Coordinates of C-alpha atoms in Angstrom, one line a residue:
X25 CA 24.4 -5.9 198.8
X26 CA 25.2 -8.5 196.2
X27 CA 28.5 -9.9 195.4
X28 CA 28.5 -7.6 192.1
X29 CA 27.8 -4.5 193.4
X30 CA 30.3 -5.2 196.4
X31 CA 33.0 -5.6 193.7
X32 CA 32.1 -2.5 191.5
X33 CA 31.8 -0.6 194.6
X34 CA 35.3 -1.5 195.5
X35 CA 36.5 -0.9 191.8
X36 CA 35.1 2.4 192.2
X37 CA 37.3 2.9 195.3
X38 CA 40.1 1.7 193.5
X39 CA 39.7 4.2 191.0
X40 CA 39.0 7.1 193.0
X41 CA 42.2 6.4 195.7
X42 CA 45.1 4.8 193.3
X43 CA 44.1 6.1 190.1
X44 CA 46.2 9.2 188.7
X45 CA 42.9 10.3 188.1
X46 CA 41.6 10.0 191.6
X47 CA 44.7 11.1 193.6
X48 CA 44.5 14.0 191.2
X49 CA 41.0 15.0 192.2
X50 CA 41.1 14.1 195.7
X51 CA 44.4 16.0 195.9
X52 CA 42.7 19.4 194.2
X53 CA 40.1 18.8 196.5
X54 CA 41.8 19.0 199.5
X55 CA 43.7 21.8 199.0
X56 CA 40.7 23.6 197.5
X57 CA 38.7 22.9 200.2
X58 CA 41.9 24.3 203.0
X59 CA 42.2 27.1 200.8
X60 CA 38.0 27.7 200.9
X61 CA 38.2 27.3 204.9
X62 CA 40.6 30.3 205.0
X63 CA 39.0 32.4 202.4
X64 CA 35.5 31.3 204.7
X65 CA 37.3 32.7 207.6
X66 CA 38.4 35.6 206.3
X67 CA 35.3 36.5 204.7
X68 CA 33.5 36.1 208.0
X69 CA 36.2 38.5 209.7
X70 CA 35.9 40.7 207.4
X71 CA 32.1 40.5 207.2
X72 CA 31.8 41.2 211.3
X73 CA 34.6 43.8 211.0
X74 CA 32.4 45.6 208.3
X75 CA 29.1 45.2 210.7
X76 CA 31.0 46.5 213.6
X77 CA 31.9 49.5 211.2
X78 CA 28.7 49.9 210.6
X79 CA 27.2 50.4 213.8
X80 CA 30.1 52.6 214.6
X81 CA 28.8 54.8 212.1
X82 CA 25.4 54.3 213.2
X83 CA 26.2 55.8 216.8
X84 CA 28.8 58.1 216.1
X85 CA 26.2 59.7 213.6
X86 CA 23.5 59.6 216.1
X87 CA 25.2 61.4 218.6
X88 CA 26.3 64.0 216.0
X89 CA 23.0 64.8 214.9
X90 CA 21.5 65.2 218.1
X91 CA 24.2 67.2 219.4
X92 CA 24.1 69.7 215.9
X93 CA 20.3 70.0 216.7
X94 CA 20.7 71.0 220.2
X95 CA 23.4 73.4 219.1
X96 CA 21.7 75.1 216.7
X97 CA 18.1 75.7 218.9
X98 CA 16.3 73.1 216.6
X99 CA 15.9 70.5 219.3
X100 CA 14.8 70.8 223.1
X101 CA 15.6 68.1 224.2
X102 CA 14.0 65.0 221.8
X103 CA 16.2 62.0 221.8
X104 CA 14.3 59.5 219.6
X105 CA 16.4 58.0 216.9
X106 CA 15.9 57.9 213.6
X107 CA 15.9 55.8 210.4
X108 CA 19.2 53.5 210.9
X109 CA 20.4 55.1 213.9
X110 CA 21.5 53.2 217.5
X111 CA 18.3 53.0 219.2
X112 CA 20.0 53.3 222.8
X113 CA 20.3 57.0 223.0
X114 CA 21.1 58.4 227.3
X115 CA 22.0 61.9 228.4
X116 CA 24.1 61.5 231.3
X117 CA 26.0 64.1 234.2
X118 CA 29.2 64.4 235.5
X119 CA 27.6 62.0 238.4
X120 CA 27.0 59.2 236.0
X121 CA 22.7 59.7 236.5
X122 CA 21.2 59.2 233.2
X123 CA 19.3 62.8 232.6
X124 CA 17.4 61.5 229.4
X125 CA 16.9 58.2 227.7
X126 CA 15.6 56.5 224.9
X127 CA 12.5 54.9 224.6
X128 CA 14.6 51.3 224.2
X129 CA 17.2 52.9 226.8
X130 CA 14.9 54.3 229.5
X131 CA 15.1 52.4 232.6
X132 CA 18.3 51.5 231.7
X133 CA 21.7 52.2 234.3
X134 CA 24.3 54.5 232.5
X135 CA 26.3 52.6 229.1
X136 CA 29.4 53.9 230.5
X137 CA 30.6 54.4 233.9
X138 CA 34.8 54.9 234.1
X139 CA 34.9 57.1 230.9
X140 CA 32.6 59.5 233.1
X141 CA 34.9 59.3 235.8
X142 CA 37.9 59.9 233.6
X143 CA 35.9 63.1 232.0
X144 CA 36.6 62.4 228.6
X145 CA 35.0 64.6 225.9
X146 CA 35.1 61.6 223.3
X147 CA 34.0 58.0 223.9
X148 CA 34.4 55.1 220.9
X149 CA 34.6 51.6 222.0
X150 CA 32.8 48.8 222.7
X151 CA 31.4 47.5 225.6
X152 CA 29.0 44.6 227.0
X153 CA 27.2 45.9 229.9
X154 CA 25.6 43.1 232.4
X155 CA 22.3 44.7 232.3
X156 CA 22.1 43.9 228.0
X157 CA 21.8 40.5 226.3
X158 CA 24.4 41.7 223.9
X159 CA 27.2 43.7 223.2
X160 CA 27.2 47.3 222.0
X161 CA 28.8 50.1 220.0
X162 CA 29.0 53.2 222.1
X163 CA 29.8 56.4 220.7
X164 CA 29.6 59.4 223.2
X165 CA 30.2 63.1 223.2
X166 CA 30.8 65.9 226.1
X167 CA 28.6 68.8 225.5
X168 CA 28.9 72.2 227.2
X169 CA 25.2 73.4 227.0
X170 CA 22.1 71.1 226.9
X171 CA 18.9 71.1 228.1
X172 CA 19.8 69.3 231.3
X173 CA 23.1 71.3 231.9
X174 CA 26.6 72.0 231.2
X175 CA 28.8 69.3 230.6
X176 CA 26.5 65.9 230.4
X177 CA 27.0 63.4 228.2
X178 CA 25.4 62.1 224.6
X179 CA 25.6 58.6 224.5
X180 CA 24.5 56.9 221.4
X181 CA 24.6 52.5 221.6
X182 CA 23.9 50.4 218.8
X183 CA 24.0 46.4 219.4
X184 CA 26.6 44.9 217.2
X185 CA 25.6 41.7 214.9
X186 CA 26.7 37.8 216.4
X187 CA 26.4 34.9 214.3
X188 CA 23.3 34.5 215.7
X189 CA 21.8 37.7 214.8
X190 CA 23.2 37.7 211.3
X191 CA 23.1 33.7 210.2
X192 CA 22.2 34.4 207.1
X193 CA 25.3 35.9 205.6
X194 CA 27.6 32.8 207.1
X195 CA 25.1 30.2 205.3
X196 CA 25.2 32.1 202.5
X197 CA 29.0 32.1 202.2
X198 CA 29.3 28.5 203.3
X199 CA 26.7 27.4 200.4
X200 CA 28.4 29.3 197.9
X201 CA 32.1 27.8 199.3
X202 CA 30.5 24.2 198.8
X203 CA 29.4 24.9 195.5
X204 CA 32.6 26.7 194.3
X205 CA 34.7 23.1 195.8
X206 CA 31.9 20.8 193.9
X207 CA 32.5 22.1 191.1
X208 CA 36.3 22.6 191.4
X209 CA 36.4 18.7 192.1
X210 CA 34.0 18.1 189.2
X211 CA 36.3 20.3 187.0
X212 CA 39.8 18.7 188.3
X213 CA 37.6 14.9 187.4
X214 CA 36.5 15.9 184.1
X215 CA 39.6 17.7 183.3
X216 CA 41.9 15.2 184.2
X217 CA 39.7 12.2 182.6
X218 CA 39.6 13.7 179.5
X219 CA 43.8 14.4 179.7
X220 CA 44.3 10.8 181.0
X221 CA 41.6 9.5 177.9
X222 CA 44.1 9.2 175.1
X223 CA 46.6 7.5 177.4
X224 CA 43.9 4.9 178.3
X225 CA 43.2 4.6 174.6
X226 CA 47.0 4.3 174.0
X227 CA 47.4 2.1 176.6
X228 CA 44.4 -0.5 175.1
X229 CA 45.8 -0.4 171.5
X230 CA 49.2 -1.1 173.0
X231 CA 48.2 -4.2 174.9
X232 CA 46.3 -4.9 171.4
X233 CA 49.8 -5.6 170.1
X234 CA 51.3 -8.8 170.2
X235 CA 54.5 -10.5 169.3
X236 CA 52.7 -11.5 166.0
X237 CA 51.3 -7.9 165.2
X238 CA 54.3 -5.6 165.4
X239 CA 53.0 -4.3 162.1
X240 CA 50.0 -2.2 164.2
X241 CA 50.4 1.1 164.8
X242 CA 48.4 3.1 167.8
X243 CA 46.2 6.2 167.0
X244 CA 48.0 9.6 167.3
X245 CA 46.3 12.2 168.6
X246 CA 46.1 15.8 167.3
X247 CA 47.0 17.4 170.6
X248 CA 50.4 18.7 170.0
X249 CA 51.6 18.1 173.9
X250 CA 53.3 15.6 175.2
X251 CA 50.2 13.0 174.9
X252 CA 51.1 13.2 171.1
X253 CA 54.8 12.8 171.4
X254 CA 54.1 9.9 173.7
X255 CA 52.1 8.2 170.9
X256 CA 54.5 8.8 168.2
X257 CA 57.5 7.9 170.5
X258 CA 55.6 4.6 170.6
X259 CA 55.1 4.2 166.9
X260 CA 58.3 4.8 166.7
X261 CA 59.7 2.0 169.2
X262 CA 57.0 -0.4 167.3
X263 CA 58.4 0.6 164.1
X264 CA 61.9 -0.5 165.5
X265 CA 60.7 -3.8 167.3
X266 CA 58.7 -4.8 163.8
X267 CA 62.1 -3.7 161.9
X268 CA 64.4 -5.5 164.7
X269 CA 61.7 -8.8 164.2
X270 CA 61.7 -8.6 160.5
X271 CA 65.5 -8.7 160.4
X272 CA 66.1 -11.3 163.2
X273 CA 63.7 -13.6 161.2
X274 CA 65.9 -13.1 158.5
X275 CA 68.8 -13.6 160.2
X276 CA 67.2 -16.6 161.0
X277 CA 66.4 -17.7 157.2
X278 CA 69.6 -17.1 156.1
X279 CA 71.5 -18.6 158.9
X280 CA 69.4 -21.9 158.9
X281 CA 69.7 -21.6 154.9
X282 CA 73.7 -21.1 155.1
X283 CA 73.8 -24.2 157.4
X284 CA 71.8 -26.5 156.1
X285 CA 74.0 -26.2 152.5
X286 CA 77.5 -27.5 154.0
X287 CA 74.9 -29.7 156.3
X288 CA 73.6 -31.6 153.1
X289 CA 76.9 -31.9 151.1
X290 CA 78.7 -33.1 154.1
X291 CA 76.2 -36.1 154.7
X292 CA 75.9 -37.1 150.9
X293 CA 79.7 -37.2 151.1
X294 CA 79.6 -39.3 154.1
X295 CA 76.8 -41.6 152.6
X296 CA 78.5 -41.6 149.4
X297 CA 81.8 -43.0 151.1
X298 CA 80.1 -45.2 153.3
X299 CA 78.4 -46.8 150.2
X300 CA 81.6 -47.5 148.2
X301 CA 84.1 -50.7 148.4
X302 CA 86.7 -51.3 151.3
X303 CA 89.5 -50.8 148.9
X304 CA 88.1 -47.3 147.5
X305 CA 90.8 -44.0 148.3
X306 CA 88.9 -41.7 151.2
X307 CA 91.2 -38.9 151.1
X308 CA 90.0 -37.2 148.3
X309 CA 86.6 -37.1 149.7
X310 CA 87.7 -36.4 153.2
X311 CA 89.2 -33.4 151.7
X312 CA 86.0 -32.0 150.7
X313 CA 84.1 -33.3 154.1
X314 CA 86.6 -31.4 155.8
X315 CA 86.5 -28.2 153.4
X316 CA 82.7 -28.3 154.5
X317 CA 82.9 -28.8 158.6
X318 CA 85.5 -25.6 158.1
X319 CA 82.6 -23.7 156.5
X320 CA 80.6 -24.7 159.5
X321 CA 83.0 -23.5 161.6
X322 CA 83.6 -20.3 160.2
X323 CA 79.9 -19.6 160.5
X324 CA 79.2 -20.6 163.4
X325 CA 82.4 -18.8 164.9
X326 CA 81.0 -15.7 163.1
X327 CA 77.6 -16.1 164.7
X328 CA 79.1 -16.5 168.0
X329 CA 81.3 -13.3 167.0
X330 CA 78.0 -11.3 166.3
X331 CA 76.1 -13.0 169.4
X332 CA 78.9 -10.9 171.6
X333 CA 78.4 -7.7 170.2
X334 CA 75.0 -7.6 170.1
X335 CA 75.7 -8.7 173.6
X336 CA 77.9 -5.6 174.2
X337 CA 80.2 -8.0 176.2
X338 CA 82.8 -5.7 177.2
X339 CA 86.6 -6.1 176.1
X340 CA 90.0 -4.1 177.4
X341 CA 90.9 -1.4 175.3
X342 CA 94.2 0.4 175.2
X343 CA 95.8 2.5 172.9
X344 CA 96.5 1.9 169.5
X345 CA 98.5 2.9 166.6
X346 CA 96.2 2.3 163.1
X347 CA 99.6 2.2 161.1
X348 CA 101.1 0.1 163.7
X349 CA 98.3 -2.3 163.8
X350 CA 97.8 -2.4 159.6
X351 CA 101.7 -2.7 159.5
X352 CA 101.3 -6.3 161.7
X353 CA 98.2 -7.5 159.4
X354 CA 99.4 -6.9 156.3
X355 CA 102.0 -10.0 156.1
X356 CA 98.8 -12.4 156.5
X357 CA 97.5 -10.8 153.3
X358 CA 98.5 -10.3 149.5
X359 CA 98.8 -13.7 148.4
X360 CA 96.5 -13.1 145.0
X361 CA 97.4 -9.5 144.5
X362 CA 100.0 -7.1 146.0
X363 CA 99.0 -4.6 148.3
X364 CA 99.8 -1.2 148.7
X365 CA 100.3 0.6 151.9
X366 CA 100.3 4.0 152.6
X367 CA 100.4 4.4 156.7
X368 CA 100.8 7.9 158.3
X369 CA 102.8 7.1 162.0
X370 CA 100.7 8.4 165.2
X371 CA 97.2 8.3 164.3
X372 CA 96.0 6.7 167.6
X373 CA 92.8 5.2 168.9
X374 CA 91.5 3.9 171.8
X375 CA 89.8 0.0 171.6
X376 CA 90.4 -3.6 172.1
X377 CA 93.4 -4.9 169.2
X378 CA 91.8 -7.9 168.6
X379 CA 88.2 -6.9 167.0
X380 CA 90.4 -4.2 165.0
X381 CA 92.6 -6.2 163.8
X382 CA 89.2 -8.5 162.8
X383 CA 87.6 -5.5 161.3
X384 CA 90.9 -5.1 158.8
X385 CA 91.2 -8.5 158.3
X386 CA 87.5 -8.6 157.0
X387 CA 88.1 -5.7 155.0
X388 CA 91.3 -7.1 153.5
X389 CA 90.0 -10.4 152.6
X390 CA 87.0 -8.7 150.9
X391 CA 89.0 -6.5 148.8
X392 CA 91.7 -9.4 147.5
X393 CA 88.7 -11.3 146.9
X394 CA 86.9 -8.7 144.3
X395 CA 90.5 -6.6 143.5
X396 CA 92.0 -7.2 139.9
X397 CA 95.4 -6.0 140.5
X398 CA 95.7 -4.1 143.5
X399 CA 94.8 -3.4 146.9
X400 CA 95.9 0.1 148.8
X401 CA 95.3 0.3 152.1
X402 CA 95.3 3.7 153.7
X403 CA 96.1 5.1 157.6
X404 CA 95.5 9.1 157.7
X405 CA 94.3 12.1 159.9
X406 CA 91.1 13.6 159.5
X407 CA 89.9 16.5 162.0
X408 CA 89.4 14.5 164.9
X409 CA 89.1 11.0 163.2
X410 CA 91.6 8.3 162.4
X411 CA 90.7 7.2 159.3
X412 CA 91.6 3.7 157.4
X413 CA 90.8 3.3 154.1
X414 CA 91.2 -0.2 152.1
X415 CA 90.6 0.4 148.4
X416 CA 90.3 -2.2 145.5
X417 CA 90.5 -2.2 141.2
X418 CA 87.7 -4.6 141.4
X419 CA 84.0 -4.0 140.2
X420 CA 83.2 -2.1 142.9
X421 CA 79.5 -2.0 144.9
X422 CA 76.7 -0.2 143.2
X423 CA 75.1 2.4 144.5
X424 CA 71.9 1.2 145.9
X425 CA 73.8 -1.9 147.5
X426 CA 76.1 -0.2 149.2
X427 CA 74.0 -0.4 152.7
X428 CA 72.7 -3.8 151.5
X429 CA 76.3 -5.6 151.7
X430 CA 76.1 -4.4 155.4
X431 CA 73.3 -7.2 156.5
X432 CA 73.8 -10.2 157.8
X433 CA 74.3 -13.3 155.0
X434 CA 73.6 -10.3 152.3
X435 CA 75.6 -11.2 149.5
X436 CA 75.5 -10.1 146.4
X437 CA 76.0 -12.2 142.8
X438 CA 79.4 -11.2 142.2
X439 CA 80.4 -12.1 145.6
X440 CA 78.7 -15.4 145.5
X441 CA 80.4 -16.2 142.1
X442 CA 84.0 -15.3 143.6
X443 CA 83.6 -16.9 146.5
X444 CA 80.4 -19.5 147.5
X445 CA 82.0 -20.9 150.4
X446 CA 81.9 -17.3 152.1
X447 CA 79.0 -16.7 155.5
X448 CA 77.8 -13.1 154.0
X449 CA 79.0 -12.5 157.8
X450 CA 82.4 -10.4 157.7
X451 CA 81.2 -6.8 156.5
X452 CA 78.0 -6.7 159.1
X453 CA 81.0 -7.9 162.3
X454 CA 82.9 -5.3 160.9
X455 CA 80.8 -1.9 160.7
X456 CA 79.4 -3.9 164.4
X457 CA 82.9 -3.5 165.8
X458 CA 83.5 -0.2 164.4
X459 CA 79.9 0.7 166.2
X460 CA 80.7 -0.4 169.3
X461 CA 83.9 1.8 169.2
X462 CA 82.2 4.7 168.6
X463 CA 83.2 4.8 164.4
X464 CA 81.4 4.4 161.3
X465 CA 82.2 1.6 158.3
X466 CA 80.8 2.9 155.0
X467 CA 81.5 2.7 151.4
X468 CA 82.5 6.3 149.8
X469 CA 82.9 6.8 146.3
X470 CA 85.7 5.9 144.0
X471 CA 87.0 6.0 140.8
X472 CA 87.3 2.2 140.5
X473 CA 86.4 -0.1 142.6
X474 CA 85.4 0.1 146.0
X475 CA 86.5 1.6 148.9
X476 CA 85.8 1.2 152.6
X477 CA 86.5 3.8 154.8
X478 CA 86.6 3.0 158.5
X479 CA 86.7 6.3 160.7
X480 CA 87.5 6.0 164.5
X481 CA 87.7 8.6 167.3
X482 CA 91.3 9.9 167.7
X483 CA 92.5 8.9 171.3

């Protein structure tokens, strides 16, 4: 055997033992082939039970008819049997002689010998005599007048079927038995092939997708079982990964993008100063150097902010008042424009004080940055939500950005114009934070301006 045949041999084995496929069909065929061997058995009790039925009949019958014909006048004394009757046919006394016999029985010592001595008028029951190769049915009746005297004996023998004498019906069974289990393991192969075929085909157009080629999609099939749910469950997950690789190539952009601006005008300042005379003032420029490393800061702090909870790094939580909490923030705010506060007392949550406080802070420094005249922040009830509302007179979000100012580095022209020092970075750690505490960050509608509305689980 070559080298190539030894190996698809032993892929074949492979296939057939550790496949689902194989175990599958091996297992079907292993309890269909028990489950055959009993129903073989059985059918070969029930076969020999039916045979020894048989003969029964044949005897009993034999002995009836001979007896009605002696009975009624009609015979004088012929035993020869008939058609399908036991061919052992004796007359016997009270002495156990055999009187009459058979042409098969004659020479033949009595069938019976203690049921004569017992005197029975009914004999039914099987017996293997020495003198026979086989064992017999025998079916005898007491008469009171005969040809050969009151009282003898009818006894009627027919020899009952072995495997040996009947092997035709256990072949017969076994070869239908083998057929039925071929094609029950042919049936369990094919079946479950043609189950496990879209999973293979799933399973090939899967590995056909790369880390460049999230935008593939694999073939669903029109099964409507779980085969089809499988495949849609993974368009789905690809559909994610391709949205989650679109979005951190983004993030990517824009982050690189946002650095390399305070990057550049930090190193022309520094080449600009390095390039003027000893005596020239440096503070002034300083100033601005400074005013850009501080950008860099703040972005990279917010990265590392949004690197955490992507992270899930847990924090300690505790109980917290929302009122309480906006009551200690509020000082830190309303330098540009006042800021109205309307705090309902006892609306408590559970979550870590420092990421809320970050999450109002955000929010806060958004709305002084876009408000005209006023800010109102807002601590309520609502069901089984604390809610906190900050509200501004500015010129509020559009409709179709209102989802949009929620990315990372998304920032719209207004915002850009008021402030193009700012990471685009606040609103996406907020709504993060109030994710992670099992809340929701989204903009609702307002007469004026806009308004955030942070809802948060009630402790």
């Amino acid at each position: 055997m070559t080298t190539e045949r030894r190996d698809r041999a032993r892929r074949w084995r492979e296939r057939m033992l550790f496949s689902v496929r194989g175990r599958a069909t091996v297992l079907s065929a292993g309890v269909s082939a028990l489950i055959l061997t009993l129903v073989f058995v059985l059918m070969l009790l029930l076969a020999r039970d039916w045979a020894a039925n048989r003969v029964a009949r044949e005897a009993q019958l034999t002995v009836e008819r001979i007896a009605f014909s002696l009975a009624t006048g009609e015979n004088r004394g012929e035993l020869a049997p008939r058609s399908r009757e036991a061919p052992l046919v004796q007359v016997v006394n009270q002495d156990g002689q055999v009187l009459a016999a058979s042409k098969d029985a004659v020479g033949l010592p009595p069938l019976v010998q203690e049921e004569l001595q017992q005197r029975l008028v009914l004999i039914d029951e099987q017996e293997c005599p020495d003198f026979l190769d086989e064992c017999v049915w025998v079916f005898g009746l007491r008469v009171r007048e005969s040809p050969w005297g009151a009282g003898v004996v009818i006894v009627a023998a027919a020899p009952l079927p072995t495997l040996l004498s009947a092997w035709l019906l256990p072949l017969t069974i076994a070869a239908v038995l083998s057929a039925l289990l071929a094609l029950i393991t042919w049936w369990t192969w094919r079946t479950v092939g043609r189950t496990l075929d879209p999973v293979v085909r799933l399973r090939r157009e899967l590995a056909e997708v790369g880390a460049q080629g999230l935008d593939r999609r694999v073939s669903v099939p029109p099964t409507a079982d779980e085969i089809q749910g499988l495949a849609e469950t993974v368009n789905a997950t690809l559909e994610r990964l391709e949205e989650a690789s679109n979005r951190e190539h983004r993030f990517v952009s824009d982050a690189s993008h946002d650095l390399r601006n305070p990057i550049t005008a930090l190193r022309t300042r520094l080449e600009v100063a390095l390039d003027e005379p000893d005596g020239y003032p440096w503070k002034t420029m300083i100033r601005s150097a400074l005013a850009d490393v501080q950008r860099l800061n703040d972005i990279v702090a917010d990265l590392l902010e949004l690197s955490r909870l992507d992270a899930r790094t847990p924090q300690p939580v505790e109980r917290l008042d929302l009122a309480e909490l906006a009551r200690r923030e509020l000082p830190l705010h309303g330098g540009r424009v006042p800021i109205e506060a309307r705090l309902e007392p006892g609306v408590t949550v559970t979550g870590n004080g420092v990421r809320l406080n970050r999450v109002l802070g955000n929010l806060l420094n958004n709305a002084e940055r876009h408000a005209r005249s006023q800010v109102a922040v807002t601590v309520r009830r609502d069901g089984g939500d604390a809610v906190l509302e900050v509200e501004d007179d500015g010129p509020g979000v559009p409709a179709e950005a209102r989802e949009r100012v929620f990315e990372r580095f998304a920032r719209l022209p207004e915002s850009r114009a008021l402030d193009p020092h700012g990471t685009g970075l606040g609103l996406p750690i907020a709504r993060e934070i109030a994710e992670i505490h099992g809340g929701s960050l989204r903009i609702a509608d307002s007469p004026r301006g806009s308004r955030f509305v942070l809802r948060l689980p009630l402790s």
